[in-house]
CSV table of C-alpha atoms in Angstrom, one decimal:
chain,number,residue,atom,x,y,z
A,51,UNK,CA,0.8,41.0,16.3
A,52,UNK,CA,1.3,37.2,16.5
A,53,UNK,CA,2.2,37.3,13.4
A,54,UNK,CA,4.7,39.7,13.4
A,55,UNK,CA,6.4,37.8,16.4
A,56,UNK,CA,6.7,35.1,14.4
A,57,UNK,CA,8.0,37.2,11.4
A,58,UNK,CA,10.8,38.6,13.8
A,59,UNK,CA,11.9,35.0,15.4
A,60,UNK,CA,12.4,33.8,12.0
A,61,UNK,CA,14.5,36.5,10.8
A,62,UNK,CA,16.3,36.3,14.5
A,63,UNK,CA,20.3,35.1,13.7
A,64,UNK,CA,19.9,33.6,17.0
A,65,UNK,CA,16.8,31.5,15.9
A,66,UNK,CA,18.4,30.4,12.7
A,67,UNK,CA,21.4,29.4,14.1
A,68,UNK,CA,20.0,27.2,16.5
A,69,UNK,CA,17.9,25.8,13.9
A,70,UNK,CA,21.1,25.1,11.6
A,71,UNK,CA,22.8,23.0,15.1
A,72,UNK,CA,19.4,21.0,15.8
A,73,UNK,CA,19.4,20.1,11.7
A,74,UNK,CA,23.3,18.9,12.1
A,75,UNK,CA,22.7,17.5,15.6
A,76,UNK,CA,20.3,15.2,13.8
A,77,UNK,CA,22.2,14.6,10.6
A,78,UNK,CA,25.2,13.8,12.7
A,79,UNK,CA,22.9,11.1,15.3
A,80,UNK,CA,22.1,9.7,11.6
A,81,UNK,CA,25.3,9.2,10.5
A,82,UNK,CA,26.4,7.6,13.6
A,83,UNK,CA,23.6,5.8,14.8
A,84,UNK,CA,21.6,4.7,12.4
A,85,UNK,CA,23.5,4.4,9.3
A,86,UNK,CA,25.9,1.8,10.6
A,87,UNK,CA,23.0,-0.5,11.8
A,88,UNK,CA,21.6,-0.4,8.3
A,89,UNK,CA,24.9,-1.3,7.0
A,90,UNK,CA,24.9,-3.9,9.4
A,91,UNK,CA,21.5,-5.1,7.9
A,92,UNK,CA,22.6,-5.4,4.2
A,93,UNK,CA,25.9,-7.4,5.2
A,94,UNK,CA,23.4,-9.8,6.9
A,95,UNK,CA,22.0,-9.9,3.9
A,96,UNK,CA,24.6,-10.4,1.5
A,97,UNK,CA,25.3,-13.4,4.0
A,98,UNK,CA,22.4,-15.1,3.7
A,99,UNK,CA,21.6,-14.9,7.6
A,100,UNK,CA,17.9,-15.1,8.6
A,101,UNK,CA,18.8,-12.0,11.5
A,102,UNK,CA,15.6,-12.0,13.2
A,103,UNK,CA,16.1,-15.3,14.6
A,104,UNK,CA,19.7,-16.5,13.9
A,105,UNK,CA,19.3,-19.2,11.3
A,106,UNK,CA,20.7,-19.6,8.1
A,107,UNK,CA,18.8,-19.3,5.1
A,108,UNK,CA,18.1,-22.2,2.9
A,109,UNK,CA,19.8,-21.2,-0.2
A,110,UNK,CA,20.3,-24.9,-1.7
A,111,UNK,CA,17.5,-26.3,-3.5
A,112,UNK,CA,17.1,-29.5,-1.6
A,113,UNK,CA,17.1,-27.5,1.5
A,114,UNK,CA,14.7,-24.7,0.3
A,115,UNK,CA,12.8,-28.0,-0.8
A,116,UNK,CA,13.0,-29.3,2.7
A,117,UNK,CA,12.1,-26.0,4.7
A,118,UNK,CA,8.8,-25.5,2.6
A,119,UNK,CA,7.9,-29.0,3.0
A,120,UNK,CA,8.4,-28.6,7.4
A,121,UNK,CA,6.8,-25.1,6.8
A,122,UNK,CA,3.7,-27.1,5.3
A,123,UNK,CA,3.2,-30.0,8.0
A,124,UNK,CA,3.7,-26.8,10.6
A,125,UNK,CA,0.2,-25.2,9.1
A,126,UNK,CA,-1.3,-28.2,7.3
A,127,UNK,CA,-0.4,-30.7,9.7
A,128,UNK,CA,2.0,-33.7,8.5
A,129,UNK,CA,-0.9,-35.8,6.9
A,130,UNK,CA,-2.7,-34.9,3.2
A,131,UNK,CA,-4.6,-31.7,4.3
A,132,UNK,CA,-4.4,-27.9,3.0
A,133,UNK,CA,-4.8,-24.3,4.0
A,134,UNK,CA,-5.5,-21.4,2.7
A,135,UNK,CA,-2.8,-19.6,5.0
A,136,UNK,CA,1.0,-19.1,2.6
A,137,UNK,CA,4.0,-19.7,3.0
A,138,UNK,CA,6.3,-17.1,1.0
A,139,UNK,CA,9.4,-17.4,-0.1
A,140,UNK,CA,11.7,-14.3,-1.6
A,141,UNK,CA,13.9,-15.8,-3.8
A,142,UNK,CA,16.9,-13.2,-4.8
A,143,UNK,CA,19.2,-13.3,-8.1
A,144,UNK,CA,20.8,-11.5,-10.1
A,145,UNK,CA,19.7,-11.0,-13.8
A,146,UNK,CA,16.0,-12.8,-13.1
A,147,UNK,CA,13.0,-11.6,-13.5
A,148,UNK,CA,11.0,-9.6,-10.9
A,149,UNK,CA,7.9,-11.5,-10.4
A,150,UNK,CA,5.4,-12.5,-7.8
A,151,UNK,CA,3.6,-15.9,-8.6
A,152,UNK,CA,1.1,-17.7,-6.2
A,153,UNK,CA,1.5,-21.7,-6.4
A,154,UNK,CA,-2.0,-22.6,-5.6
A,155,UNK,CA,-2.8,-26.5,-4.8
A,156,UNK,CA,-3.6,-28.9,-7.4
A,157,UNK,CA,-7.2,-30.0,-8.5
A,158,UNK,CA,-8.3,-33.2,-6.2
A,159,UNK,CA,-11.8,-34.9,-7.2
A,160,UNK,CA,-11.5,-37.6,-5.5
A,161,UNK,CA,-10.0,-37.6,-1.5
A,162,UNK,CA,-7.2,-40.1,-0.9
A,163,UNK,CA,-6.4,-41.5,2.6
A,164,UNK,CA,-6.1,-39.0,5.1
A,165,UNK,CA,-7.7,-36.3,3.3
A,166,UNK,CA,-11.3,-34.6,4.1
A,167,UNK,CA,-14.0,-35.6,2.3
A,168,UNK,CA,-14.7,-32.2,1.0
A,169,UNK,CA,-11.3,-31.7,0.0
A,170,UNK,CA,-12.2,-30.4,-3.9
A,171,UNK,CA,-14.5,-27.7,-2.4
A,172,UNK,CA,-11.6,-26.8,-0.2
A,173,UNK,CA,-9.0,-26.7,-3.0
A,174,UNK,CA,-11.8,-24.7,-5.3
A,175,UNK,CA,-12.9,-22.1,-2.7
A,176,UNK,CA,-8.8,-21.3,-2.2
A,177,UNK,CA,-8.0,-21.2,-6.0
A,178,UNK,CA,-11.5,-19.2,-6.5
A,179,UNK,CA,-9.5,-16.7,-3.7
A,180,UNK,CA,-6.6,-16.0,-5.9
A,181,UNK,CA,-8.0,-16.2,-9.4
A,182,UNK,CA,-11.4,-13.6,-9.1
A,183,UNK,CA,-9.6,-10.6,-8.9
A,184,UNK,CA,-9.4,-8.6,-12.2
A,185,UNK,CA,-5.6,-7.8,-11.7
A,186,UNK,CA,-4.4,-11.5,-11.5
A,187,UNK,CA,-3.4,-12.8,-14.4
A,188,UNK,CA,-4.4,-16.7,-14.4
A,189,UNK,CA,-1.3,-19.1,-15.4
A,190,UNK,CA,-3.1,-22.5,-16.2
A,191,UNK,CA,-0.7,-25.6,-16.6
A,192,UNK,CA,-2.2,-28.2,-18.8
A,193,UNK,CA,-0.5,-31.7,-19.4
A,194,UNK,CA,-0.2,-32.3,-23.6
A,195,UNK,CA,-1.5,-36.0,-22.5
A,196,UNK,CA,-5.1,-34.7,-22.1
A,197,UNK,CA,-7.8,-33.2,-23.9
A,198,UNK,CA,-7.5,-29.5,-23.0
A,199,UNK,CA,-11.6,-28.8,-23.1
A,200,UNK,CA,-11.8,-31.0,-20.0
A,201,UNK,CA,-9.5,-29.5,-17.9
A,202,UNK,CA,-10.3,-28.4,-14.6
A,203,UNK,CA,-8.2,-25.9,-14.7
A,204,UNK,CA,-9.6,-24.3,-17.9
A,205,UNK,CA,-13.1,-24.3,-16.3
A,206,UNK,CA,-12.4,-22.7,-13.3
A,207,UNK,CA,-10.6,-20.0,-15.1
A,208,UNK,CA,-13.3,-19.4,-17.5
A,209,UNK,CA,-16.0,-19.3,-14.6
A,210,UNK,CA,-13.9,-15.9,-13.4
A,211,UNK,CA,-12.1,-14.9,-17.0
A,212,UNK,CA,-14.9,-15.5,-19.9
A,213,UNK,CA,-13.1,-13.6,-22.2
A,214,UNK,CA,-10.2,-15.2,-21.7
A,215,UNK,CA,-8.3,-11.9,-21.5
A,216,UNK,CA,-5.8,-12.5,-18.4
A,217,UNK,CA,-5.8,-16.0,-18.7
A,218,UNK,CA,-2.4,-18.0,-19.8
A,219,UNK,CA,-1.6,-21.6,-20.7
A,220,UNK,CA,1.4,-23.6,-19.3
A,221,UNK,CA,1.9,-26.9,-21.7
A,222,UNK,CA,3.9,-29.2,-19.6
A,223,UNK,CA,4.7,-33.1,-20.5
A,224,UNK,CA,5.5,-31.9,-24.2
A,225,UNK,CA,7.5,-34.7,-25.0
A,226,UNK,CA,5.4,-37.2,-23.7
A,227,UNK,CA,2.9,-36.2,-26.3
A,228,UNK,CA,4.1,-34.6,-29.3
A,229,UNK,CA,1.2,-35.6,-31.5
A,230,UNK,CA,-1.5,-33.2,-32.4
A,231,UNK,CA,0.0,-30.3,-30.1
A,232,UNK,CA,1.2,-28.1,-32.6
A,233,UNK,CA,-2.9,-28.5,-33.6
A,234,UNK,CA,-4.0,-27.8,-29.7
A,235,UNK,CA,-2.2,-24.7,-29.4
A,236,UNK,CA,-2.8,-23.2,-32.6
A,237,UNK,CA,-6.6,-23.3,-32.7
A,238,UNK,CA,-7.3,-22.5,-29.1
A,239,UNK,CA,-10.3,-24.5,-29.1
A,240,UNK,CA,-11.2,-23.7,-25.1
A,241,UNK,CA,-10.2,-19.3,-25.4
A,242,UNK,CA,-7.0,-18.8,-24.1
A,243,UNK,CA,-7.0,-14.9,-24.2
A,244,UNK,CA,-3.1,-14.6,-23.8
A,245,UNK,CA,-1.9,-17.5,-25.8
A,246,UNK,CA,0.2,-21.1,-24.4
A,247,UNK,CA,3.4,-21.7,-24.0
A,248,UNK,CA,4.9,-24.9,-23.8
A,249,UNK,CA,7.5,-26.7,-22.0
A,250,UNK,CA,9.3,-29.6,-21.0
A,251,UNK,CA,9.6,-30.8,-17.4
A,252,UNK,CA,13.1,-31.4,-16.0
A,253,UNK,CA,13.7,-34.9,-15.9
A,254,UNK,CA,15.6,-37.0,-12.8
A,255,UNK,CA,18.2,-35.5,-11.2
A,256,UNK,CA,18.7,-32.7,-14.0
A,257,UNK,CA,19.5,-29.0,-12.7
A,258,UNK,CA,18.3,-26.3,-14.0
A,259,UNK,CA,20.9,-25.0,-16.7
A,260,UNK,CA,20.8,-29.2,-18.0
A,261,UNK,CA,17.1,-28.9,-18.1
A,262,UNK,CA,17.1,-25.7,-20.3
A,263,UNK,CA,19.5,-27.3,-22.8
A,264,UNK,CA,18.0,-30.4,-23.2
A,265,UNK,CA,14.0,-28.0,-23.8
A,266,UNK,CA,16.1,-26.1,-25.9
A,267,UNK,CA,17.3,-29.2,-28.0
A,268,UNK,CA,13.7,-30.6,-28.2
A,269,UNK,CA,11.7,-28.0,-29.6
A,270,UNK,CA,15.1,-27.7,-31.6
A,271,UNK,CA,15.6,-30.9,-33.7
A,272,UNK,CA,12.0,-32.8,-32.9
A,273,UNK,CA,10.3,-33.6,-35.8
A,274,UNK,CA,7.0,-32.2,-34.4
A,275,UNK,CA,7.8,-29.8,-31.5
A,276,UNK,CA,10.1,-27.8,-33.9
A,277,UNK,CA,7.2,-26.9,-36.0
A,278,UNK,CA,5.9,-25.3,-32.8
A,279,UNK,CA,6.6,-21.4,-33.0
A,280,UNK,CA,9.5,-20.4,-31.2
A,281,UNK,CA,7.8,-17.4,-29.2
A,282,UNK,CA,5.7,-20.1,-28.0
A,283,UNK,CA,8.3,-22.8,-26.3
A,284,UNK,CA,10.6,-22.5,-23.4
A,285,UNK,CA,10.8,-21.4,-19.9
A,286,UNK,CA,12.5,-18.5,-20.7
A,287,UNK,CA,10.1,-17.4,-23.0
A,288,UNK,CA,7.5,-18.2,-20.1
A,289,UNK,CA,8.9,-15.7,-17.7
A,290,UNK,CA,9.4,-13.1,-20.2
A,291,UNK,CA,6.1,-13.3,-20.7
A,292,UNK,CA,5.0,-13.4,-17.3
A,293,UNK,CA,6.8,-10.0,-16.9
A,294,UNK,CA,5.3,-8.1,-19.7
A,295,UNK,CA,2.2,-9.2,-18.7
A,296,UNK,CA,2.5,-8.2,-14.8
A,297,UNK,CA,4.0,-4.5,-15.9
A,298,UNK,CA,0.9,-4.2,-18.2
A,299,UNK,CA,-1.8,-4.9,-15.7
A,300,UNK,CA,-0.1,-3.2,-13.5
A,301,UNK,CA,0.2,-0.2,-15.8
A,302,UNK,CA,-3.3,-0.8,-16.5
A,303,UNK,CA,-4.8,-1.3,-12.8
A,304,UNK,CA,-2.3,1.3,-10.8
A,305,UNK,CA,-4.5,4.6,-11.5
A,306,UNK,CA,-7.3,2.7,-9.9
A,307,UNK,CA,-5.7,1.1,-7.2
A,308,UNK,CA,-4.3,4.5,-6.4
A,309,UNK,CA,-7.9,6.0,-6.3
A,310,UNK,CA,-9.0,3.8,-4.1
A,311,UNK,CA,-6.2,4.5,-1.8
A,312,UNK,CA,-6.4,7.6,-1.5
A,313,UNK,CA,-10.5,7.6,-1.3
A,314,UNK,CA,-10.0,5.3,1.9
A,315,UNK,CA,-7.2,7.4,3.4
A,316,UNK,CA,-9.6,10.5,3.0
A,317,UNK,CA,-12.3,8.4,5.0
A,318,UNK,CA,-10.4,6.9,7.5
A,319,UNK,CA,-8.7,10.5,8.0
A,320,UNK,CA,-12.6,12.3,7.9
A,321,UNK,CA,-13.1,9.0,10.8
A,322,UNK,CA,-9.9,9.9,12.9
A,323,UNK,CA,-11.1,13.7,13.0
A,324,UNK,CA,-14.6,13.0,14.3
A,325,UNK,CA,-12.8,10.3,16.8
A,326,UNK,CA,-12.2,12.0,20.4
A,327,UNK,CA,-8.7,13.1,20.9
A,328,UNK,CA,-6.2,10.9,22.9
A,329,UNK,CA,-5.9,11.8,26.5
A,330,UNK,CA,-2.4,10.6,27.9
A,331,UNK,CA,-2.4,12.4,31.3
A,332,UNK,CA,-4.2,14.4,33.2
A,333,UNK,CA,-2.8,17.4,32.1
A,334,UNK,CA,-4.2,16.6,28.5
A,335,UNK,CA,-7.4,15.8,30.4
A,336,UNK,CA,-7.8,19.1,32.3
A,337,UNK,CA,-6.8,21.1,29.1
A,338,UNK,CA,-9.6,19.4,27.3
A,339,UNK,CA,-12.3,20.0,30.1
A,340,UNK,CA,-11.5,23.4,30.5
A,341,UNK,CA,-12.1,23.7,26.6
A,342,UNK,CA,-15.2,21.8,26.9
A,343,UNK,CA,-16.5,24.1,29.7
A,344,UNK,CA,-15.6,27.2,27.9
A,345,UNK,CA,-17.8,26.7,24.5
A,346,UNK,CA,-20.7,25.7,26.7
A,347,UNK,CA,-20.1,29.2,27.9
A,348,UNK,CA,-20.0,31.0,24.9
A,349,UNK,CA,-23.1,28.6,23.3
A,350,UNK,CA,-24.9,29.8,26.5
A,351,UNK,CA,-23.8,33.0,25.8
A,352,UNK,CA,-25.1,33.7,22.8
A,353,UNK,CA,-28.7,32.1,23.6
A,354,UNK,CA,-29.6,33.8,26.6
A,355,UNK,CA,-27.6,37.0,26.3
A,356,UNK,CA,-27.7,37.7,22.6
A,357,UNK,CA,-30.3,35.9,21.8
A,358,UNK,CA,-28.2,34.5,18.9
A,359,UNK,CA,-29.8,30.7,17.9
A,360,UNK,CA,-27.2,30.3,14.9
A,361,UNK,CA,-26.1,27.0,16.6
A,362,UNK,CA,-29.8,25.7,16.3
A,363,UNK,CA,-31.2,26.8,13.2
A,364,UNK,CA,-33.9,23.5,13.5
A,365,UNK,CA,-34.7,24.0,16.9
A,366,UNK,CA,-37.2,26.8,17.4
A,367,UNK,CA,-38.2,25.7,20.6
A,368,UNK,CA,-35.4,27.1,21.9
A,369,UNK,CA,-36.2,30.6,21.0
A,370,UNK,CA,-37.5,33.0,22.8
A,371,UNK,CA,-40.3,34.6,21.5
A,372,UNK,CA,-41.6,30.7,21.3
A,373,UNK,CA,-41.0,29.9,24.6
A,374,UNK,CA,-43.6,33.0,25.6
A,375,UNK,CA,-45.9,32.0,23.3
A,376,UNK,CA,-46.5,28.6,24.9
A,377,UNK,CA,-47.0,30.4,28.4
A,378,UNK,CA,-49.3,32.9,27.3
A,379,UNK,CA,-51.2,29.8,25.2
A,380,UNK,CA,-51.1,28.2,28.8
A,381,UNK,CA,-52.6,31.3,30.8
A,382,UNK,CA,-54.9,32.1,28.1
A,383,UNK,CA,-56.5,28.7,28.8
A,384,UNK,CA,-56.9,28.6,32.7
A,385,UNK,CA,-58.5,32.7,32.1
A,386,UNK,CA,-61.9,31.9,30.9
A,387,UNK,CA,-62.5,29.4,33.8
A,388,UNK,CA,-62.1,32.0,36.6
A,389,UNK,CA,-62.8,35.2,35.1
A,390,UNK,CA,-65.8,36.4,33.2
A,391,UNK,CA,-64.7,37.4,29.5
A,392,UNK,CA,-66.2,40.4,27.6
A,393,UNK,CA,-65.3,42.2,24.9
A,394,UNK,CA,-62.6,44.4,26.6
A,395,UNK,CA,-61.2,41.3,28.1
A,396,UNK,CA,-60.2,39.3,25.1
A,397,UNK,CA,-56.8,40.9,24.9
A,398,UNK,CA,-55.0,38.0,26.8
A,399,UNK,CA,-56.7,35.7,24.4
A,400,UNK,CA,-55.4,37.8,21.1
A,401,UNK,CA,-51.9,38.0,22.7
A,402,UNK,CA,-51.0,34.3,21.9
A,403,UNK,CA,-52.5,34.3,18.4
A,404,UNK,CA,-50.4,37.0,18.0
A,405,UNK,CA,-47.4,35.6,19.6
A,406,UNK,CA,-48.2,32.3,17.8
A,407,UNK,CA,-47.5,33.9,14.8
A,408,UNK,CA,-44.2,35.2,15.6
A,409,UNK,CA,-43.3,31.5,17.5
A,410,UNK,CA,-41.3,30.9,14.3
A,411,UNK,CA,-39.5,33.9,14.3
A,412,UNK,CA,-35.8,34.4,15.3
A,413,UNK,CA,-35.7,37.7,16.7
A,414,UNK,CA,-33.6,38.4,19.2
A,415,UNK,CA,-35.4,41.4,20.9
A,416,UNK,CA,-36.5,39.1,23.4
């Protein structure tokens, strides 16, 4: 029947039509409530305006330069320390690529002034962080002036990467030392997995579009560099790179990272069904007594009326033809002390052997 009610109040004119006003009440409460604050939001936006607290954006390099520096003393403190907490910054552009790269602090052996004394296990233990999991990809920036073998860097990147397989060498400083690169990077004596790239620092005051000319000309015209291969020089070759390899670990670890998702969701979803349901007044809390009370009543129900134990299979205590055994068992004991036993007397004695027996049965004659 409830059914059928419902069957008829969906095929009401009167229902639908009230449902088609509450669907274009809300629509229409969309349109001119919400909409216009999310406009609101992107012109904000478009103008650069930090609108959760009123300032403006640093768009300018020196300024970005100057907020990340006051954003460091703020967590590091204004002397030589680190810490592991970051500081992100969303840079937005048009035309460049869409990448997400962690700058992790430099290698320090040695503390200067002001530093802890255990500053390299600090600066380790932080890198270690970033660089263990299998889905980073490892960008290690070597300076042509050493010997790549001894790096730090390399080390530490082959303690997590042994194959070499998301690892990826940045050759900075190339025209300080042109001699014997071309050698370095073609014979990968130390296993870089996905190959070097080399560039050329900007120099001075040089912006960015100068800097890019002037790599651009050197691996051009020098008489070493230029033997270098070109899908191996440049910035823009870097971040190309960086973006094909991204998409293809992500392409790569998505179907896992999915499963695991959605394994956790199912558990914390299994946790949040077992949890007690949230009582906001004490309404909710009367309805839920009275539902407590009520399949006590039928589990009661069931065991002394029916005699039906279905609710607990293990516990055969609880039935009935049990429960008389262990009296009988009882009496049976205290008989022979105040009665004289013969041969016509041993029934009482044979009835608990006999309802012993049955003590793991779950008949419900009783």
């Amino acid at each position: 029947m409830g059914a059928n009610k419902k069957a008829s109040a969906a095929d009401d004119p009167k229902h639908a039509v009230a449902s088609a006003v509450t669907a274009s009440a809300i629509a229409a409460s969309y349109d001119d409530q919400i909409r216009p604050l999310l406009d609101a939001v992107d012109r904000l936006r478009h103008l650069k305006l930090e609108y959760s607290t009123g300032r403006v954006v640093a768009t300018t390099e020196a300024k970005v330069a100057d907020a990340i520096n006051a954003a460091t003393a703020e967590i590091a403190g204004s002397g030589k320390g680190i810490s592991d907490a970051p500081i992100t910054l969303v840079v937005r552009k048009r035309g460049v690529p869409d990448l997400t790269l962690v700058d992790l602090p430099g290698i320090t052996r040695v503390p200067v002034q002001g530093q802890p004394e255990d500053i390299y296990d600090q600066v380790a233990k932080i890198i270690r962080e970033y660089i263990s999991p299998k889905e980073s990809i490892i960008l290690s920036v070597l300076s042509a002036t050493v010997d790549f073998p001894t790096c730090e860097s390399i080390r530490m990147s082959q303690q997590v990467d042994r194959t070499g397989e998301r690892t990826l060498a940045v050759v900075t400083k190339v025209d300080k030392a042109p001699e014997g690169l071309l050698e370095k990077v073609t014979m990968d004596d130390v296993n870089i997995g996905l190959g070097y790239v080399c560039v050329r620092n900007r120099i001075g005051d040089e912006t960015y579009d100068q800097a890019r000319v002037e790599e651009e000309r050197l691996f051009k015209y020098h008489p070493l560099l230029s033997k270098i291969d070109k899908s191996m020089v440049g910035i823009p070759v870097l971040a190309q790179r960086l973006m094909q390899i991204q998409a293809g670990i992500i392409a790569k670890c998505l179907p896992d990272i999915v499963k695991q998702i959605n394994d956790r969701l199912s558990r914390s979803s299994a946790e949040l069904d077992q949890m007690p349901q949230d009582l906001n007044n004490a309404a909710d809390a009367v309805r839920v007594f009275f539902h407590i009370v009520k399949k006590v009543c039928s589990s009661l129900e069931k065991v002394l009326v029916r005699g039906d134990f279905d609710e607990y299979p293990d516990e055969r205590e609880f039935h009935g033809t049990a429960r008389i055994a262990e009296m009988l068992t009882g009496y049976a004991k205290k008989l022979p002390a105040q009665c004289p036993t013969s041969s016509d007397d041993l029934f009482l004695i044979r009835c608990p052997k006999t309802s012993s027996m049955a003590s793991g049965s779950t008949s419900r004659t009783w």
